[in-house]
Amino acid sequence: MQKSVRLKSFELVARNIDDVDVNLLHALSLGVGWPHRPKDWDLLRRAGHGIVAVDGIGRVFGSAMWFPHGNDFATIGLVITSPRTQAQGNARWLMEQVFERCGDRNLSLNATDAAYKLYVSLGFTKEAIGYQYQGDVAPVLPALPPLNGELSELSGDRLEEIAALDTRAFGVNRGKLLALLSENASIRVLRRGGEAVGYSMCREFGRGHVVGPIVASNDHDAIHLTAVHLKDLAGAFARVDTRETGAFAEFLQQSRLAVSETVTTMSRGRRFLNLKDNEPRVYGLAGHAVG
Ligand SMILES: CC(C)(COP(=O)(O)OP(=O)(O)OC[C@H]1O[C@@H](n2cnc3c(N)ncnc32)[C@H](O)[C@@H]1OP(=O)(O)O)[C@@H](O)C(=O)NCCC(=O)NCCS
């Protein structure tokens, strides 16, 4: 009897990501070692749009999502193909479908090493390196710099207080996304002279908690806005995604978070990042997919 059999290759079609069972998406991300829980997929599906590559009996072999912010910008993420089907053109095909649906929007994404060459060949250019810091938070945080301003809790129904600040830091209005994230987040705001100059959110994600977005105008503010969440997570797993390398990054390391992966922030069309000294900027990402 034959010791092996070569199976015929099969065809994949694109389907709306909202139409598949979340457990199939969970299995897809687990297959590439990503930490998303079904709940995280559900939130991402509410935040954006996506397609999946399915076979004739509805099995999922790939995904790609996009998150429009207004009419001229979107971030792309959750680009995954199952290991068995990789290096056969699946991701390139999914990306072409995404481009078609995004129209002439400017685009940005955070590329893993595995995907970097694919995105370069699709017209994306490099802007910055992103660092995924994570680990069990130190039982005692490092000494903090003096606090300049008042740090307090912000209720999710008062997001208008940080909306303009966030738009200056992120570059476009992402109010809908912030409203979704705030549903299950603890939010802190830093005020000086009554004016909001920074904020941070912390929510459950993957293996523990993620602190992000973190928006501030300088390292010291960003450290306080992060520490206020990390102190409640002492000994627990936390993650912060940042493009910073200075005092903020040192603070994360001293809090026992370590870089587990690096990504490259890339854009296609208009440049995405516009960092200026003493202007509000995104110290902590909301997530790799949503920017
Ligand atoms: C990155 C990923 C989506 C690529 O999917 P894929 O289905 O293998 O991609 P494709 O077959 O369409 O290949 C696209 C190009 O990338 C190249 N490529 C694919 N895998 C690669 C790898 N591991 N390293 C280097 N290049 C790779 C291919 O050669 C191809 O180039 P070509 O079209 O010029 O021949 C897939 O490896 C994956 O899901 N990885 C884990 C999750 C991840 O990192 N996602 C990216 C998030 S930004």
mmCIF file of C-alpha atoms and ligand atoms in Angstrom:
data_model
loop_
_atom_site.group_PDB
_atom_site.id
_atom_site.type_symbol
_atom_site.label_atom_id
_atom_site.label_comp_id
_atom_site.label_asym_id
_atom_site.label_seq_id
_atom_site.Cartn_x
_atom_site.Cartn_y
_atom_site.Cartn_z
ATOM 1 C CA MET A 1 0.000 0.000 0.000
ATOM 2 C CA GLN A 2 1.108 3.591 -0.724
ATOM 3 C CA LYS A 3 2.838 5.170 2.332
ATOM 4 C CA SER A 4 1.694 8.695 1.548
ATOM 5 C CA VAL A 5 -0.901 10.536 -0.458
ATOM 6 C CA ARG A 6 -0.681 13.950 -2.150
ATOM 7 C CA LEU A 7 -3.940 15.806 -1.674
ATOM 8 C CA LYS A 8 -5.254 18.191 -4.283
ATOM 9 C CA SER A 9 -4.817 21.834 -3.367
ATOM 10 C CA PHE A 10 -8.063 23.563 -2.479
ATOM 11 C CA GLU A 11 -9.611 26.892 -3.302
ATOM 12 C CA LEU A 12 -10.246 29.696 -0.797
ATOM 13 C CA VAL A 13 -12.884 32.393 -1.090
ATOM 14 C CA ALA A 14 -13.258 35.661 0.834
ATOM 15 C CA ARG A 15 -16.065 35.978 3.324
ATOM 16 C CA ASN A 16 -17.075 38.783 5.694
ATOM 17 C CA ILE A 17 -15.338 38.220 9.048
ATOM 18 C CA ASP A 18 -18.629 38.949 10.862
ATOM 19 C CA ASP A 19 -20.160 35.829 9.330
ATOM 20 C CA VAL A 20 -17.844 33.248 10.901
ATOM 21 C CA ASP A 21 -17.830 31.641 14.339
ATOM 22 C CA VAL A 22 -15.453 33.502 16.646
ATOM 23 C CA ASN A 23 -13.908 30.179 17.703
ATOM 24 C CA LEU A 24 -12.566 29.712 14.168
ATOM 25 C CA LEU A 25 -10.840 33.105 14.423
ATOM 26 C CA HIS A 26 -9.496 32.181 17.829
ATOM 27 C CA ALA A 27 -8.067 28.938 16.430
ATOM 28 C CA LEU A 28 -6.463 30.902 13.573
ATOM 29 C CA SER A 29 -4.654 33.337 15.902
ATOM 30 C CA LEU A 30 -3.651 30.557 18.323
ATOM 31 C CA GLY A 31 -2.129 28.766 15.337
ATOM 32 C CA VAL A 32 0.397 31.595 14.881
ATOM 33 C CA GLY A 33 0.977 32.014 18.642
ATOM 34 C CA TRP A 34 -1.025 35.211 19.095
ATOM 35 C CA PRO A 35 -2.714 35.828 22.474
ATOM 36 C CA HIS A 36 -6.147 37.073 21.322
ATOM 37 C CA ARG A 37 -9.097 35.590 23.199
ATOM 38 C CA PRO A 38 -12.495 35.172 21.525
ATOM 39 C CA LYS A 39 -13.556 38.334 23.434
ATOM 40 C CA ASP A 40 -10.675 40.263 21.876
ATOM 41 C CA TRP A 41 -11.737 39.162 18.391
ATOM 42 C CA ASP A 42 -15.310 40.217 19.157
ATOM 43 C CA LEU A 43 -14.170 43.695 20.170
ATOM 44 C CA LEU A 44 -11.999 44.018 17.050
ATOM 45 C CA ARG A 45 -14.918 42.950 14.861
ATOM 46 C CA ARG A 46 -17.029 45.699 16.431
ATOM 47 C CA ALA A 47 -14.218 48.216 15.902
ATOM 48 C CA GLY A 48 -13.563 47.518 12.226
ATOM 49 C CA HIS A 49 -14.182 45.376 9.171
ATOM 50 C CA GLY A 50 -12.530 42.251 7.919
ATOM 51 C CA ILE A 51 -12.452 39.319 5.603
ATOM 52 C CA VAL A 52 -11.518 35.716 6.075
ATOM 53 C CA ALA A 53 -10.287 33.167 3.557
ATOM 54 C CA VAL A 54 -12.490 30.090 3.844
ATOM 55 C CA ASP A 55 -12.532 26.752 2.034
ATOM 56 C CA GLY A 56 -15.549 24.989 0.564
ATOM 57 C CA ILE A 57 -16.769 23.756 3.967
ATOM 58 C CA GLY A 58 -16.267 27.033 5.831
ATOM 59 C CA ARG A 59 -12.892 26.364 7.486
ATOM 60 C CA VAL A 60 -10.898 29.552 8.050
ATOM 61 C CA PHE A 61 -7.357 29.733 6.625
ATOM 62 C CA GLY A 62 -6.670 33.437 6.789
ATOM 63 C CA SER A 63 -7.865 36.836 7.967
ATOM 64 C CA ALA A 64 -7.269 40.530 7.368
ATOM 65 C CA MET A 65 -8.970 43.484 9.028
ATOM 66 C CA TRP A 66 -9.101 47.232 8.522
ATOM 67 C CA PHE A 67 -10.161 49.971 10.884
ATOM 68 C CA PRO A 68 -11.290 53.146 9.121
ATOM 69 C CA HIS A 69 -11.010 56.453 10.961
ATOM 70 C CA GLY A 70 -12.944 58.934 8.868
ATOM 71 C CA ASN A 71 -12.921 58.859 5.080
ATOM 72 C CA ASP A 72 -9.230 59.154 4.369
ATOM 73 C CA PHE A 73 -7.389 56.908 6.805
ATOM 74 C CA ALA A 74 -7.441 53.307 8.061
ATOM 75 C CA THR A 75 -5.161 50.987 9.996
ATOM 76 C CA ILE A 76 -4.765 47.379 8.909
ATOM 77 C CA GLY A 77 -4.219 44.407 11.184
ATOM 78 C CA LEU A 78 -5.032 40.794 12.073
ATOM 79 C CA VAL A 79 -3.369 39.689 8.843
ATOM 80 C CA ILE A 80 -2.907 36.004 9.541
ATOM 81 C CA THR A 81 -2.661 32.920 7.371
ATOM 82 C CA SER A 82 -2.677 29.449 8.852
ATOM 83 C CA PRO A 83 0.817 27.897 8.827
ATOM 84 C CA ARG A 84 -0.234 25.029 6.540
ATOM 85 C CA THR A 85 -1.148 27.491 3.783
ATOM 86 C CA GLN A 86 1.677 30.036 4.155
ATOM 87 C CA ALA A 87 4.029 31.158 1.374
ATOM 88 C CA GLN A 88 1.433 30.353 -1.287
ATOM 89 C CA GLY A 89 0.043 33.829 -1.911
ATOM 90 C CA ASN A 90 -2.792 33.790 0.622
ATOM 91 C CA ALA A 91 -1.761 36.947 2.537
ATOM 92 C CA ARG A 92 -1.020 38.902 -0.642
ATOM 93 C CA TRP A 93 -4.476 37.979 -1.963
ATOM 94 C CA LEU A 94 -6.131 38.999 1.333
ATOM 95 C CA MET A 95 -4.292 42.340 1.268
ATOM 96 C CA GLU A 96 -5.432 43.025 -2.277
ATOM 97 C CA GLN A 97 -9.024 42.466 -1.156
ATOM 98 C CA VAL A 98 -8.469 44.893 1.724
ATOM 99 C CA PHE A 99 -7.052 47.558 -0.617
ATOM 100 C CA GLU A 100 -10.107 47.259 -2.823
ATOM 101 C CA ARG A 101 -12.407 47.786 0.169
ATOM 102 C CA CYS A 102 -10.367 50.659 1.665
ATOM 103 C CA GLY A 103 -10.571 52.702 -1.549
ATOM 104 C CA ASP A 104 -7.994 55.489 -1.704
ATOM 105 C CA ARG A 105 -7.571 55.807 2.066
ATOM 106 C CA ASN A 106 -4.108 56.416 3.490
ATOM 107 C CA LEU A 107 -3.087 53.266 5.355
ATOM 108 C CA SER A 108 -0.893 52.327 8.283
ATOM 109 C CA LEU A 109 0.019 49.027 9.944
ATOM 110 C CA ASN A 110 2.480 47.423 12.331
ATOM 111 C CA ALA A 111 4.381 44.755 10.438
ATOM 112 C CA THR A 112 5.859 41.654 12.026
ATOM 113 C CA ASP A 113 9.193 40.460 10.628
ATOM 114 C CA ALA A 114 7.403 37.670 8.766
ATOM 115 C CA ALA A 115 5.169 40.151 6.949
ATOM 116 C CA TYR A 116 7.604 43.042 6.392
ATOM 117 C CA LYS A 117 8.745 42.098 2.875
ATOM 118 C CA LEU A 118 5.190 41.477 1.761
ATOM 119 C CA TYR A 119 4.152 44.994 2.836
ATOM 120 C CA VAL A 120 7.184 46.604 1.172
ATOM 121 C CA SER A 121 6.205 44.881 -2.057
ATOM 122 C CA LEU A 122 2.671 46.260 -1.620
ATOM 123 C CA GLY A 123 3.924 49.859 -1.432
ATOM 124 C CA PHE A 124 4.235 50.388 2.343
ATOM 125 C CA THR A 125 7.213 52.350 3.680
ATOM 126 C CA LYS A 126 8.879 52.133 7.075
ATOM 127 C CA GLU A 127 8.243 54.844 9.669
ATOM 128 C CA ALA A 128 9.334 53.530 13.084
ATOM 129 C CA ILE A 129 10.058 50.467 15.179
ATOM 130 C CA GLY A 130 7.478 49.350 17.732
ATOM 131 C CA TYR A 131 8.372 47.372 20.856
ATOM 132 C CA GLN A 132 6.008 44.941 22.525
ATOM 133 C CA TYR A 133 6.870 45.104 26.238
ATOM 134 C CA GLN A 134 5.272 42.493 28.437
ATOM 135 C CA GLY A 135 5.686 40.355 31.539
ATOM 136 C CA ASP A 136 4.654 40.024 35.170
ATOM 137 C CA VAL A 137 4.716 43.504 36.664
ATOM 138 C CA ALA A 138 7.284 44.094 39.436
ATOM 139 C CA PRO A 139 5.793 43.939 42.945
ATOM 140 C CA VAL A 140 7.226 47.414 43.586
ATOM 141 C CA LEU A 141 7.521 49.955 40.778
ATOM 142 C CA PRO A 142 10.656 52.099 40.342
ATOM 143 C CA ALA A 143 10.744 55.570 41.902
ATOM 144 C CA LEU A 144 8.670 57.971 39.824
ATOM 145 C CA PRO A 145 9.620 61.493 38.731
ATOM 146 C CA PRO A 146 7.703 64.374 40.368
ATOM 147 C CA LEU A 147 4.093 64.567 39.181
ATOM 148 C CA ASN A 148 3.310 67.768 37.313
ATOM 149 C CA GLY A 149 -0.485 68.136 37.444
ATOM 150 C CA GLU A 150 -3.419 66.193 38.841
ATOM 151 C CA LEU A 151 -4.026 62.578 37.941
ATOM 152 C CA SER A 152 -7.577 61.308 38.281
ATOM 153 C CA GLU A 153 -10.025 58.727 37.011
ATOM 154 C CA LEU A 154 -12.095 59.535 33.926
ATOM 155 C CA SER A 155 -15.451 57.933 33.404
ATOM 156 C CA GLY A 156 -16.108 56.396 29.977
ATOM 157 C CA ASP A 157 -19.015 58.759 29.364
ATOM 158 C CA ARG A 158 -16.704 61.798 29.504
ATOM 159 C CA LEU A 159 -14.424 60.935 26.604
ATOM 160 C CA GLU A 160 -15.096 64.327 25.031
ATOM 161 C CA GLU A 161 -12.603 65.705 27.578
ATOM 162 C CA ILE A 162 -9.738 63.835 25.909
ATOM 163 C CA ALA A 163 -11.030 63.756 22.308
ATOM 164 C CA ALA A 164 -9.122 66.789 20.995
ATOM 165 C CA LEU A 165 -5.935 65.728 22.779
ATOM 166 C CA ASP A 166 -6.140 62.251 21.276
ATOM 167 C CA THR A 167 -6.722 63.585 17.772
ATOM 168 C CA ARG A 168 -3.626 65.811 18.054
ATOM 169 C CA ALA A 169 -1.547 62.821 19.160
ATOM 170 C CA PHE A 170 -2.950 60.175 16.798
ATOM 171 C CA GLY A 171 -3.366 62.432 13.774
ATOM 172 C CA VAL A 172 -7.012 61.647 13.028
ATOM 173 C CA ASN A 173 -10.186 61.423 15.068
ATOM 174 C CA ARG A 174 -10.608 57.863 16.404
ATOM 175 C CA GLY A 175 -13.500 58.615 18.728
ATOM 176 C CA LYS A 176 -15.502 55.521 17.803
ATOM 177 C CA LEU A 177 -12.611 53.237 18.687
ATOM 178 C CA LEU A 178 -11.948 54.992 21.998
ATOM 179 C CA ALA A 179 -15.624 54.691 22.922
ATOM 180 C CA LEU A 180 -15.493 50.935 22.307
ATOM 181 C CA LEU A 181 -12.251 50.451 24.223
ATOM 182 C CA SER A 182 -13.558 52.512 27.139
ATOM 183 C CA GLU A 183 -16.498 50.144 27.682
ATOM 184 C CA ASN A 184 -14.257 47.840 29.703
ATOM 185 C CA ALA A 185 -11.291 50.050 30.503
ATOM 186 C CA SER A 186 -10.005 51.907 33.490
ATOM 187 C CA ILE A 187 -9.161 55.444 32.310
ATOM 188 C CA ARG A 188 -6.894 58.044 33.907
ATOM 189 C CA VAL A 189 -6.488 61.647 32.867
ATOM 190 C CA LEU A 190 -3.693 64.075 33.709
ATOM 191 C CA ARG A 191 -4.726 67.718 33.986
ATOM 192 C CA ARG A 192 -2.666 70.876 34.344
ATOM 193 C CA GLY A 193 -4.494 74.083 35.107
ATOM 194 C CA GLY A 194 -7.746 72.196 34.556
ATOM 195 C CA GLU A 195 -6.783 71.197 31.000
ATOM 196 C CA ALA A 196 -6.337 67.549 29.962
ATOM 197 C CA VAL A 197 -2.685 67.060 28.894
ATOM 198 C CA GLY A 198 -2.532 63.263 28.894
ATOM 199 C CA TYR A 199 -4.598 60.140 29.409
ATOM 200 C CA SER A 200 -4.243 56.371 29.569
ATOM 201 C CA MET A 201 -6.517 53.357 29.354
ATOM 202 C CA CYS A 202 -6.026 49.859 30.755
ATOM 203 C CA ARG A 203 -8.142 46.871 29.770
ATOM 204 C CA GLU A 204 -8.061 43.088 29.736
ATOM 205 C CA PHE A 205 -6.481 41.639 26.630
ATOM 206 C CA GLY A 206 -4.861 38.330 25.729
ATOM 207 C CA ARG A 207 -2.864 36.860 28.605
ATOM 208 C CA GLY A 208 -3.568 39.722 31.034
ATOM 209 C CA HIS A 209 -3.955 43.478 30.719
ATOM 210 C CA VAL A 210 -2.786 45.989 28.148
ATOM 211 C CA VAL A 211 -2.069 49.600 29.071
ATOM 212 C CA GLY A 212 -2.928 51.669 26.008
ATOM 213 C CA PRO A 213 -3.636 54.031 24.483
ATOM 214 C CA ILE A 214 -1.252 56.199 26.490
ATOM 215 C CA VAL A 215 -1.163 59.786 25.236
ATOM 216 C CA ALA A 216 1.172 62.378 26.779
ATOM 217 C CA SER A 217 3.452 65.273 25.834
ATOM 218 C CA ASN A 218 6.567 64.146 27.677
ATOM 219 C CA ASP A 219 8.195 61.063 29.224
ATOM 220 C CA HIS A 220 7.415 62.023 32.822
ATOM 221 C CA ASP A 221 3.703 62.431 32.169
ATOM 222 C CA ALA A 222 3.638 59.141 30.243
ATOM 223 C CA ILE A 223 5.413 57.326 33.090
ATOM 224 C CA HIS A 224 2.839 58.514 35.629
ATOM 225 C CA LEU A 225 -0.065 57.666 33.332
ATOM 226 C CA THR A 226 1.314 54.126 32.955
ATOM 227 C CA ALA A 227 2.450 53.588 36.551
ATOM 228 C CA VAL A 228 -1.016 54.395 37.865
ATOM 229 C CA HIS A 229 -2.276 51.212 36.140
ATOM 230 C CA LEU A 230 0.809 49.021 36.639
ATOM 231 C CA LYS A 231 0.755 49.502 40.407
ATOM 232 C CA ASP A 232 -2.678 47.824 40.458
ATOM 233 C CA LEU A 233 -1.273 44.952 38.374
ATOM 234 C CA ALA A 234 1.713 44.104 40.603
ATOM 235 C CA GLY A 235 2.681 40.475 39.916
ATOM 236 C CA ALA A 236 0.140 40.140 37.094
ATOM 237 C CA PHE A 237 0.774 39.932 33.346
ATOM 238 C CA ALA A 238 0.717 43.255 31.514
ATOM 239 C CA ARG A 239 1.638 44.518 28.074
ATOM 240 C CA VAL A 240 2.549 47.934 26.696
ATOM 241 C CA ASP A 241 3.240 48.552 22.987
ATOM 242 C CA THR A 242 5.394 51.603 22.398
ATOM 243 C CA ARG A 243 7.677 53.242 19.858
ATOM 244 C CA GLU A 244 9.639 54.996 22.592
ATOM 245 C CA THR A 245 13.255 54.207 23.452
ATOM 246 C CA GLY A 246 14.095 56.825 26.138
ATOM 247 C CA ALA A 247 13.082 57.267 29.762
ATOM 248 C CA PHE A 248 9.625 55.777 29.151
ATOM 249 C CA ALA A 249 11.133 52.533 27.833
ATOM 250 C CA GLU A 250 13.549 52.419 30.789
ATOM 251 C CA PHE A 251 10.612 52.774 33.165
ATOM 252 C CA LEU A 252 8.891 49.799 31.506
ATOM 253 C CA GLN A 253 12.056 47.710 31.866
ATOM 254 C CA GLN A 254 12.438 48.699 35.515
ATOM 255 C CA SER A 255 8.819 47.635 36.023
ATOM 256 C CA ARG A 256 9.997 44.196 34.732
ATOM 257 C CA LEU A 257 8.327 44.350 31.347
ATOM 258 C CA ALA A 258 10.639 43.102 28.582
ATOM 259 C CA VAL A 259 10.556 43.351 24.795
ATOM 260 C CA SER A 260 9.019 40.152 23.447
ATOM 261 C CA GLU A 261 8.647 41.250 19.822
ATOM 262 C CA THR A 262 9.422 44.203 17.594
ATOM 263 C CA VAL A 263 7.254 45.419 14.727
ATOM 264 C CA THR A 264 7.719 48.065 12.050
ATOM 265 C CA THR A 265 5.158 50.840 11.772
ATOM 266 C CA MET A 266 4.602 51.366 8.052
ATOM 267 C CA SER A 267 2.364 53.543 5.927
ATOM 268 C CA ARG A 268 1.055 53.691 2.375
ATOM 269 C CA GLY A 269 0.018 57.098 1.061
ATOM 270 C CA ARG A 270 0.379 59.975 3.531
ATOM 271 C CA ARG A 271 2.964 59.590 6.320
ATOM 272 C CA PHE A 272 1.243 58.447 9.513
ATOM 273 C CA LEU A 273 3.530 59.517 12.368
ATOM 274 C CA ASN A 274 4.190 63.167 12.978
ATOM 275 C CA LEU A 275 6.202 63.374 16.196
ATOM 276 C CA LYS A 276 7.100 66.807 17.533
ATOM 277 C CA ASP A 277 8.801 67.619 20.839
ATOM 278 C CA ASN A 278 6.388 68.720 23.581
ATOM 279 C CA GLU A 279 3.359 67.964 21.422
ATOM 280 C CA PRO A 280 1.021 65.173 22.575
ATOM 281 C CA ARG A 281 1.998 61.814 21.114
ATOM 282 C CA VAL A 282 0.997 58.181 21.415
ATOM 283 C CA TYR A 283 3.343 56.639 23.999
ATOM 284 C CA GLY A 284 1.338 53.433 24.210
ATOM 285 C CA LEU A 285 -0.580 51.882 21.341
ATOM 286 C CA ALA A 286 -4.210 50.825 21.717
ATOM 287 C CA GLY A 287 -3.092 47.623 19.948
ATOM 288 C CA HIS A 288 -0.996 46.491 16.996
ATOM 289 C CA ALA A 289 -3.996 46.325 14.699
ATOM 290 C CA VAL A 290 -5.733 49.558 15.612
ATOM 291 C CA GLY A 291 -2.631 51.746 15.933
HETATM 292 C C1 LIG B 1 2.986 37.085 7.507
HETATM 293 C C2 LIG B 1 1.975 36.135 6.898
HETATM 294 C C3 LIG B 1 0.596 36.758 7.009
HETATM 295 C C4 LIG B 1 2.338 35.906 5.436
HETATM 296 O O1 LIG B 1 1.338 35.072 4.898
HETATM 297 P P1 LIG B 1 1.552 34.183 3.574
HETATM 298 O O2 LIG B 1 0.231 33.601 3.249
HETATM 299 O O3 LIG B 1 2.663 33.251 3.796
HETATM 300 O O4 LIG B 1 1.982 35.283 2.537
HETATM 301 P P2 LIG B 1 2.056 35.097 0.979
HETATM 302 O O5 LIG B 1 2.139 33.636 0.637
HETATM 303 O O6 LIG B 1 0.983 35.898 0.348
HETATM 304 O O7 LIG B 1 3.464 35.706 0.712
HETATM 305 C C5 LIG B 1 3.648 37.053 0.512
HETATM 306 C C6 LIG B 1 5.116 37.308 0.297
HETATM 307 O O8 LIG B 1 5.839 37.181 1.524
HETATM 308 C C7 LIG B 1 6.887 36.228 1.413
HETATM 309 N N1 LIG B 1 6.893 35.491 2.663
HETATM 310 C C8 LIG B 1 5.915 34.698 3.129
HETATM 311 N N2 LIG B 1 6.280 34.215 4.363
HETATM 312 C C9 LIG B 1 7.510 34.744 4.618
HETATM 313 C C10 LIG B 1 8.414 34.613 5.708
HETATM 314 N N3 LIG B 1 8.131 33.833 6.774
HETATM 315 N N4 LIG B 1 9.596 35.284 5.661
HETATM 316 C C11 LIG B 1 9.897 36.039 4.577
HETATM 317 N N5 LIG B 1 9.072 36.194 3.525
HETATM 318 C C12 LIG B 1 7.892 35.552 3.538
HETATM 319 C C13 LIG B 1 6.521 35.349 0.257
HETATM 320 O O9 LIG B 1 7.675 34.857 -0.368
HETATM 321 C C14 LIG B 1 5.722 36.300 -0.650
HETATM 322 O O10 LIG B 1 6.567 37.031 -1.506
HETATM 323 P P3 LIG B 1 6.308 36.923 -3.102
HETATM 324 O O11 LIG B 1 4.826 37.193 -3.314
HETATM 325 O O12 LIG B 1 7.191 37.978 -3.663
HETATM 326 O O13 LIG B 1 6.692 35.532 -3.436
HETATM 327 C C15 LIG B 1 1.982 34.767 7.626
HETATM 328 O O14 LIG B 1 3.313 34.307 7.653
HETATM 329 C C16 LIG B 1 1.469 34.822 9.040
HETATM 330 O O15 LIG B 1 0.269 34.705 9.288
HETATM 331 N N6 LIG B 1 2.365 34.984 10.016
HETATM 332 C C17 LIG B 1 2.016 35.057 11.426
HETATM 333 C C18 LIG B 1 1.179 36.278 11.738
HETATM 334 C C19 LIG B 1 1.808 37.558 11.255
HETATM 335 O O16 LIG B 1 2.983 37.827 11.496
HETATM 336 N N7 LIG B 1 1.003 38.380 10.584
HETATM 337 C C20 LIG B 1 1.412 39.654 10.051
HETATM 338 C C21 LIG B 1 0.878 40.725 10.901
HETATM 339 S S1 LIG B 1 1.488 42.317 10.408
#
